[in-house]
mmCIF file with all atom_site columns, C-alpha atoms in Angstrom:
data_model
loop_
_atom_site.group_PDB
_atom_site.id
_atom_site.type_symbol
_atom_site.label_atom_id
_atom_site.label_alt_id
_atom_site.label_comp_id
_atom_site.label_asym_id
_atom_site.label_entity_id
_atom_site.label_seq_id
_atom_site.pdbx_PDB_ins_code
_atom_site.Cartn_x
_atom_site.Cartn_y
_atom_site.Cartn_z
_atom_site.occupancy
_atom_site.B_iso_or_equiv
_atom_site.pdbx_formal_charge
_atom_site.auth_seq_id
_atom_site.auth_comp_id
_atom_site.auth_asym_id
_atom_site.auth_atom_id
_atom_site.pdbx_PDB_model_num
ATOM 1   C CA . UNK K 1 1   ? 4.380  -10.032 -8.878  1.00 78.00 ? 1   UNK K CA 1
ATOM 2   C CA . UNK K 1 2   ? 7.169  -7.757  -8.248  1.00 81.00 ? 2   UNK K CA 1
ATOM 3   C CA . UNK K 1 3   ? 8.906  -4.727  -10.099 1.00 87.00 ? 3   UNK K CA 1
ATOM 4   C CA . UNK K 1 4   ? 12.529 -6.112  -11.187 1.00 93.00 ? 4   UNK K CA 1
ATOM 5   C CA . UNK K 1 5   ? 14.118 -2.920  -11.729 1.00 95.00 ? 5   UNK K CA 1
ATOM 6   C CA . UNK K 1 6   ? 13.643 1.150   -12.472 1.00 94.00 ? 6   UNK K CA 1
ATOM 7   C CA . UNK K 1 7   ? 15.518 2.716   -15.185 1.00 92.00 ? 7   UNK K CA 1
ATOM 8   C CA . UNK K 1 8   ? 16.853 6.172   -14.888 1.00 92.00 ? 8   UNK K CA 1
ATOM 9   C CA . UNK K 1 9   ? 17.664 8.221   -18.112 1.00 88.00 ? 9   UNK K CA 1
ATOM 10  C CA . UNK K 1 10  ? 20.173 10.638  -17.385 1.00 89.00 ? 10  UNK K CA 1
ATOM 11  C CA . UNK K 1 11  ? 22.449 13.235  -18.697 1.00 87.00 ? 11  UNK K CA 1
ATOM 12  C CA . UNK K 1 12  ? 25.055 12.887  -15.975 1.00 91.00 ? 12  UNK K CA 1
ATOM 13  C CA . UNK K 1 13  ? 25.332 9.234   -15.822 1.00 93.00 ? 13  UNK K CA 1
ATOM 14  C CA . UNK K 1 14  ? 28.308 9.361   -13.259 1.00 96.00 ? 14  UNK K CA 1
ATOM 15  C CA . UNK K 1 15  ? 26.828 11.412  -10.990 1.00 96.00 ? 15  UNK K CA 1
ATOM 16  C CA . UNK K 1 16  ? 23.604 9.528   -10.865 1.00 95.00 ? 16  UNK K CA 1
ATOM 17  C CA . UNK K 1 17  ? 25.156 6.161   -10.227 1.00 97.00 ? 17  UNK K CA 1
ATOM 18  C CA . UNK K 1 18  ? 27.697 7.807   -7.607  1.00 98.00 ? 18  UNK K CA 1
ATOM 19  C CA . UNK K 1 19  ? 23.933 9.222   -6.148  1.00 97.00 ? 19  UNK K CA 1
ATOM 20  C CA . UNK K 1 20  ? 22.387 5.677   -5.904  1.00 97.00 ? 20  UNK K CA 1
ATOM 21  C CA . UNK K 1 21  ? 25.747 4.400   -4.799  1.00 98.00 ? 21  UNK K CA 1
ATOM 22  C CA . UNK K 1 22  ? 26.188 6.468   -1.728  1.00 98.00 ? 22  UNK K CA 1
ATOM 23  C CA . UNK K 1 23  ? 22.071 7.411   -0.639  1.00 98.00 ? 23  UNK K CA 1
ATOM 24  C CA . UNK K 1 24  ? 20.758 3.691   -1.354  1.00 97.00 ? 24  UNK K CA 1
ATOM 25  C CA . UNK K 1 25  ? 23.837 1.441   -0.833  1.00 97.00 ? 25  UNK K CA 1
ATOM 26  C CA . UNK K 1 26  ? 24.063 -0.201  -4.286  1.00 98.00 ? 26  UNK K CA 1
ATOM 27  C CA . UNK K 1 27  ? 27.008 -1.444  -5.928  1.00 97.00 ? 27  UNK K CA 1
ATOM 28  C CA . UNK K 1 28  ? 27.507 -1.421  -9.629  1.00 97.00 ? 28  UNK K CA 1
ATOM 29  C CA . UNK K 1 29  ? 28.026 -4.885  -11.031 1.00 96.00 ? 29  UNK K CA 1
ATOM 30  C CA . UNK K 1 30  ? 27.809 -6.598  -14.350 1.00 94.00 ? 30  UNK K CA 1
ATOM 31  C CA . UNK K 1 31  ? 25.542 -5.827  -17.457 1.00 94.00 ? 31  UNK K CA 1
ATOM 32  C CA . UNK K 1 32  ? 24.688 -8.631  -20.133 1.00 92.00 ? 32  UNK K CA 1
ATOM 33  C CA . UNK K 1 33  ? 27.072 -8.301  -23.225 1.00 89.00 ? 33  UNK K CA 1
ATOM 34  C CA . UNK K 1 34  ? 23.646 -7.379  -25.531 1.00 89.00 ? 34  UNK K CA 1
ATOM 35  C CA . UNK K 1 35  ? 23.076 -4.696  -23.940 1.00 87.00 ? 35  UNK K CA 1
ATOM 36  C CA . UNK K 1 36  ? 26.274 -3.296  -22.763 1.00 83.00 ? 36  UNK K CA 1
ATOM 37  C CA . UNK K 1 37  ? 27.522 -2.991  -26.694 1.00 85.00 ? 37  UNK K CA 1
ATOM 38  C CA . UNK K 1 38  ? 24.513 -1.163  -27.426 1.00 84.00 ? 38  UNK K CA 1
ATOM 39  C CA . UNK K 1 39  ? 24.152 0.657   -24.652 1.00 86.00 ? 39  UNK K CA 1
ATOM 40  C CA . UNK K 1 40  ? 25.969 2.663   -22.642 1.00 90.00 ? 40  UNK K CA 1
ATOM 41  C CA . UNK K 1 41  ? 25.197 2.896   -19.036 1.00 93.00 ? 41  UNK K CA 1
ATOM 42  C CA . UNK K 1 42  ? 25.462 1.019   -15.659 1.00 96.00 ? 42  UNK K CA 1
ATOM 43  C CA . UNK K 1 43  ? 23.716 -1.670  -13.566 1.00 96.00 ? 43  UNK K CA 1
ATOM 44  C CA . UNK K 1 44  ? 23.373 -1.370  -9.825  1.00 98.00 ? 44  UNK K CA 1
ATOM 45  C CA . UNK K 1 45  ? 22.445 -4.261  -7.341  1.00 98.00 ? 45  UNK K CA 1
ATOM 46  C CA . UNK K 1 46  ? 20.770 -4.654  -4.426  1.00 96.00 ? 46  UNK K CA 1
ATOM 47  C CA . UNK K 1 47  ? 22.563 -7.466  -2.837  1.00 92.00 ? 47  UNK K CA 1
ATOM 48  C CA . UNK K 1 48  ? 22.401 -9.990  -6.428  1.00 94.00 ? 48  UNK K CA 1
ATOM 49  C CA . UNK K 1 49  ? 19.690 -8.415  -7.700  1.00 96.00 ? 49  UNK K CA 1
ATOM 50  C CA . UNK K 1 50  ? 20.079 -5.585  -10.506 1.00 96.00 ? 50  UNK K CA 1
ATOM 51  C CA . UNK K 1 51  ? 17.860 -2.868  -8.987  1.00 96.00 ? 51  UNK K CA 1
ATOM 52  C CA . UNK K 1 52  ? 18.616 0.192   -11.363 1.00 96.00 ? 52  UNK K CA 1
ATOM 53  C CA . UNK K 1 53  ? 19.906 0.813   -14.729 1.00 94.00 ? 53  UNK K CA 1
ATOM 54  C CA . UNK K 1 54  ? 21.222 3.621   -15.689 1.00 93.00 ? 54  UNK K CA 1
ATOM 55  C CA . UNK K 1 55  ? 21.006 5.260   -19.282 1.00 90.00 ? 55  UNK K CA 1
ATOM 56  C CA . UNK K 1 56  ? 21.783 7.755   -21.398 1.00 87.00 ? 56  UNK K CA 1
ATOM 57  C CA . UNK K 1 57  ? 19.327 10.981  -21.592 1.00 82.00 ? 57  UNK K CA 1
ATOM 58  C CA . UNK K 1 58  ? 17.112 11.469  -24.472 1.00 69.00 ? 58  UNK K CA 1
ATOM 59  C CA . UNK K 1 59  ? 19.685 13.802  -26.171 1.00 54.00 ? 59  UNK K CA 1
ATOM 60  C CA . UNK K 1 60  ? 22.634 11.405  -25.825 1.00 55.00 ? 60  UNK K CA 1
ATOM 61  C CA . UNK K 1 61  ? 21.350 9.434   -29.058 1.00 54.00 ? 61  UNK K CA 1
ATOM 62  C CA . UNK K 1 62  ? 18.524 7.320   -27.500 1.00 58.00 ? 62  UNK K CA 1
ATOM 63  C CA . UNK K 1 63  ? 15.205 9.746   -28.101 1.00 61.00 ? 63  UNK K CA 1
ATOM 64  C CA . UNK K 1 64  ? 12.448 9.019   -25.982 1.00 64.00 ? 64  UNK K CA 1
ATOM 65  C CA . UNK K 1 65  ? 9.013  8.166   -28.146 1.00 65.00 ? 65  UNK K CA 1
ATOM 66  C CA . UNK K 1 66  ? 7.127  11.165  -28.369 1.00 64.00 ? 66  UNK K CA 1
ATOM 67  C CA . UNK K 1 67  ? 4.182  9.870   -26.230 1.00 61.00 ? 67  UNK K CA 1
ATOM 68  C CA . UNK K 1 68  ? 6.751  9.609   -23.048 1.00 60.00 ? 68  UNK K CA 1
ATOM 69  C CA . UNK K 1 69  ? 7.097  13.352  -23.228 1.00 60.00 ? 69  UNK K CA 1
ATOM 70  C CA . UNK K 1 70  ? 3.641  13.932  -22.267 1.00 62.00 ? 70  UNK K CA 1
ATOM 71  C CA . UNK K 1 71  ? 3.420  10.755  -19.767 1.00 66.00 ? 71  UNK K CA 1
ATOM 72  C CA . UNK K 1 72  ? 5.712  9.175   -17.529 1.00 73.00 ? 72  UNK K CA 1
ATOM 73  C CA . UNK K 1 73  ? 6.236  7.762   -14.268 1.00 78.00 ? 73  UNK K CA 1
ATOM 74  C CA . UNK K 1 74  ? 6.126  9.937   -11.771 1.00 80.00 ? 74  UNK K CA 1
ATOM 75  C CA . UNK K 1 75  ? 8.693  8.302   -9.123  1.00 91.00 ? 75  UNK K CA 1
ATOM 76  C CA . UNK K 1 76  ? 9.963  4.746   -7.661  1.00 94.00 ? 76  UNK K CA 1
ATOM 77  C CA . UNK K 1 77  ? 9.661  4.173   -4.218  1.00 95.00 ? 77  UNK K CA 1
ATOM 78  C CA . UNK K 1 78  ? 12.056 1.857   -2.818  1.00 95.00 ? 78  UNK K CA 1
ATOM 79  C CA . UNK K 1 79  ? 11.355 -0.217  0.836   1.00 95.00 ? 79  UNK K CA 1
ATOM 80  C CA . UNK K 1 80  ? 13.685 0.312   3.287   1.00 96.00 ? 80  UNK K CA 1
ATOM 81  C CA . UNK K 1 81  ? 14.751 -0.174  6.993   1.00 96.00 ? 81  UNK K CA 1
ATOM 82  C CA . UNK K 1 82  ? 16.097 2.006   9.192   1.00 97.00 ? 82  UNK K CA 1
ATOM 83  C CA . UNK K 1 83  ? 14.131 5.582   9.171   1.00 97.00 ? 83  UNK K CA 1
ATOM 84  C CA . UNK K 1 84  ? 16.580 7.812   11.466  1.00 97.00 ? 84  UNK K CA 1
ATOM 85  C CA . UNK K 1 85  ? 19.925 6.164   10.083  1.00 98.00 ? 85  UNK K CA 1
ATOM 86  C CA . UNK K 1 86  ? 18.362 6.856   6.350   1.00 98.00 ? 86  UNK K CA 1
ATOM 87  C CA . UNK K 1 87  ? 17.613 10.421  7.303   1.00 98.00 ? 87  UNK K CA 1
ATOM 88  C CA . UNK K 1 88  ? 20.978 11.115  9.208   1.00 98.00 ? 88  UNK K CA 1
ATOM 89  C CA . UNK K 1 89  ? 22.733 9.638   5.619   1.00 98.00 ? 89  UNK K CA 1
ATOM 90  C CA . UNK K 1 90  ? 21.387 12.156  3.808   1.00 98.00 ? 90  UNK K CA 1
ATOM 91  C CA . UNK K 1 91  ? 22.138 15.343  5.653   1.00 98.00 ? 91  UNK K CA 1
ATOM 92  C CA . UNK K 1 92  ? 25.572 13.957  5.698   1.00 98.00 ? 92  UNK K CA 1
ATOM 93  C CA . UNK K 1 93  ? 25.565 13.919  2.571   1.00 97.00 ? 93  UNK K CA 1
ATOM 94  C CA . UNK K 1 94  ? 23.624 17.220  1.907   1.00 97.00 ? 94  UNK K CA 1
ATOM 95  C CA . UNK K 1 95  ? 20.942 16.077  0.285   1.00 97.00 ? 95  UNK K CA 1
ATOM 96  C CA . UNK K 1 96  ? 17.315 18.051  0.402   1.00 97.00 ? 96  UNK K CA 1
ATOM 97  C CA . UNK K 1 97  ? 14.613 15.958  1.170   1.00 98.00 ? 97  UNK K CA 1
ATOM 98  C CA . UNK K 1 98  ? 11.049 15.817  2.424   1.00 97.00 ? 98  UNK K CA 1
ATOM 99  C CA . UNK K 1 99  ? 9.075  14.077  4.657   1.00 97.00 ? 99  UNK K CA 1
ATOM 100 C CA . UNK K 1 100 ? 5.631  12.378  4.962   1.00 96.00 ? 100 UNK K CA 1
ATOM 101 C CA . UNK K 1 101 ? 4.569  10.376  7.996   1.00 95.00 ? 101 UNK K CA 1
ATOM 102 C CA . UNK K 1 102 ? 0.949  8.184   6.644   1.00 95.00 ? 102 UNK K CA 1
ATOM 103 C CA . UNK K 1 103 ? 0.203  7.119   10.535  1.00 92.00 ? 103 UNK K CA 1
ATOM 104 C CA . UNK K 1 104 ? -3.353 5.075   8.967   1.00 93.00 ? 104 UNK K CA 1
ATOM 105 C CA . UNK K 1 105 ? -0.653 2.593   7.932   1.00 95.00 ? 105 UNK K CA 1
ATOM 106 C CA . UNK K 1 106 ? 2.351  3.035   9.674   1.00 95.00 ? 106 UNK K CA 1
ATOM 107 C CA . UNK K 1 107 ? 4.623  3.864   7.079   1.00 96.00 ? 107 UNK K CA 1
ATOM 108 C CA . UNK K 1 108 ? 7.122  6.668   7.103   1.00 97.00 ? 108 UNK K CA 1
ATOM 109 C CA . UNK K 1 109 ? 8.616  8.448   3.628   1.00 97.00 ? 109 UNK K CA 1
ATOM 110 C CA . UNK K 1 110 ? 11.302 10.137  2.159   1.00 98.00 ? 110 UNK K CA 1
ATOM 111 C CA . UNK K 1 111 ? 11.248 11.892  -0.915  1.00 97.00 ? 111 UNK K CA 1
ATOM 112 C CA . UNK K 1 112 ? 14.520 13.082  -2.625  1.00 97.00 ? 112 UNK K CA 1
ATOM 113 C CA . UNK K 1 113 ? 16.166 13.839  -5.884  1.00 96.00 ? 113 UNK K CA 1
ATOM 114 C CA . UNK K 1 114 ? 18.312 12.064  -8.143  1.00 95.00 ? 114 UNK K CA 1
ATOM 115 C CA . UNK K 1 115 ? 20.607 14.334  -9.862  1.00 93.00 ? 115 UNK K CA 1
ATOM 116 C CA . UNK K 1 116 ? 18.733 14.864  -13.399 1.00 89.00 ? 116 UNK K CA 1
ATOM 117 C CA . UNK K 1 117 ? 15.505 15.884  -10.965 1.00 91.00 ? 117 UNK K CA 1
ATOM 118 C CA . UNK K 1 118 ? 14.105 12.171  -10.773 1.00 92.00 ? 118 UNK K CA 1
ATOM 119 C CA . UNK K 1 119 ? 11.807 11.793  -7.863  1.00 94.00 ? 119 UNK K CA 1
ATOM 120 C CA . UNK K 1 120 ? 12.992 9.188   -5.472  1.00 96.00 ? 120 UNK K CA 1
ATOM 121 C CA . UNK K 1 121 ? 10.897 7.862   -2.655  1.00 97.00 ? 121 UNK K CA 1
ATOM 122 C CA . UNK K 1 122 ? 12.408 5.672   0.364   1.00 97.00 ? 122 UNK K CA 1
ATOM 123 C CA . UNK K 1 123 ? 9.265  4.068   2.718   1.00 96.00 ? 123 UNK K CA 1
ATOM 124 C CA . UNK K 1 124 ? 9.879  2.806   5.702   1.00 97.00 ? 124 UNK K CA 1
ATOM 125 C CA . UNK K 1 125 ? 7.526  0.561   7.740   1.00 96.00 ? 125 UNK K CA 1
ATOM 126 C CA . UNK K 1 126 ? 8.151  1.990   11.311  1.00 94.00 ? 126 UNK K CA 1
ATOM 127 C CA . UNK K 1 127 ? 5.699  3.592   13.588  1.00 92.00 ? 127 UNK K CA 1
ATOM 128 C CA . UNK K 1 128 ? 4.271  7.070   13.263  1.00 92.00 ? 128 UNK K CA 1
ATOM 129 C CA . UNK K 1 129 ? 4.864  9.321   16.344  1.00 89.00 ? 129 UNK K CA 1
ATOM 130 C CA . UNK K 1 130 ? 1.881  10.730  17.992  1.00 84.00 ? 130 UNK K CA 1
ATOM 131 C CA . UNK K 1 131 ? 1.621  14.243  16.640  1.00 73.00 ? 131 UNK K CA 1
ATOM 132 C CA . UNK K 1 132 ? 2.276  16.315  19.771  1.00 47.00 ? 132 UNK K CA 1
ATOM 133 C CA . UNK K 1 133 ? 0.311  19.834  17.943  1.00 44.00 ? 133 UNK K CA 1
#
């Protein structure tokens, strides 16, 4: 089993795509007809592989169900390589993030932003530097 794909709702759907576009790489590609005349919005892929939609917020004309206002998912974590490079990327960029090293399995994360306030994660399997304190 896998997750095929994490679907942002957002009010600002330009800005969140161009945000996915330049932090994580994607490129936007091609949406089946169905949806596409129902729904505006944008697809973007991970190599051939539709990775995130992108949709209209709750007040553009697609309300969320009542119950999703008092639960949701809390973030989507998406595995990548290359820790320093990733981290270097966003300050050029000027993106806040945060950092947390989990050295009992190796695995080094990056939690950032989306622009409607999504919580993003990035994990990285790389090795956790002695703490020197």
């Amino acid at each position: 089993m896998y997750i095929d794909h994490a679907t942002f709702r957002s009010s600002d759907m330009d800005a969140t795509r161009d945000f996915f576009i330049a932090v994580f790489d994607l490129q936007p590609g091609a949406r089946p007809g169905l949806i596409g005349s129902r729904i505006p919005g944008y697809w973007l892929y991970a190599q051939d592989k539709p990775l995130v939609h992108i949709i209209p917020a709750g007040d553009e004309g697609y309300p969320l169900p009542a119950a999703a206002l008092k639960e949701s998912i809390d973030h989507v974590a998406f595995h990548l390589e290359g820790y320093g490079a990733f981290r270097e990327k966003l300050q050029g960029l000027g993106i806040h993030y945060s950092l947390m090293d989990l050295a009992d399995i190796q695995e080094r994360r990056v939690f950032i932003r989306a622009p409607g306030g999504q919580l993003v994660e990035a994990v990285f399997s790389e090795p956790v530097p002695e703490s020197t304190s």
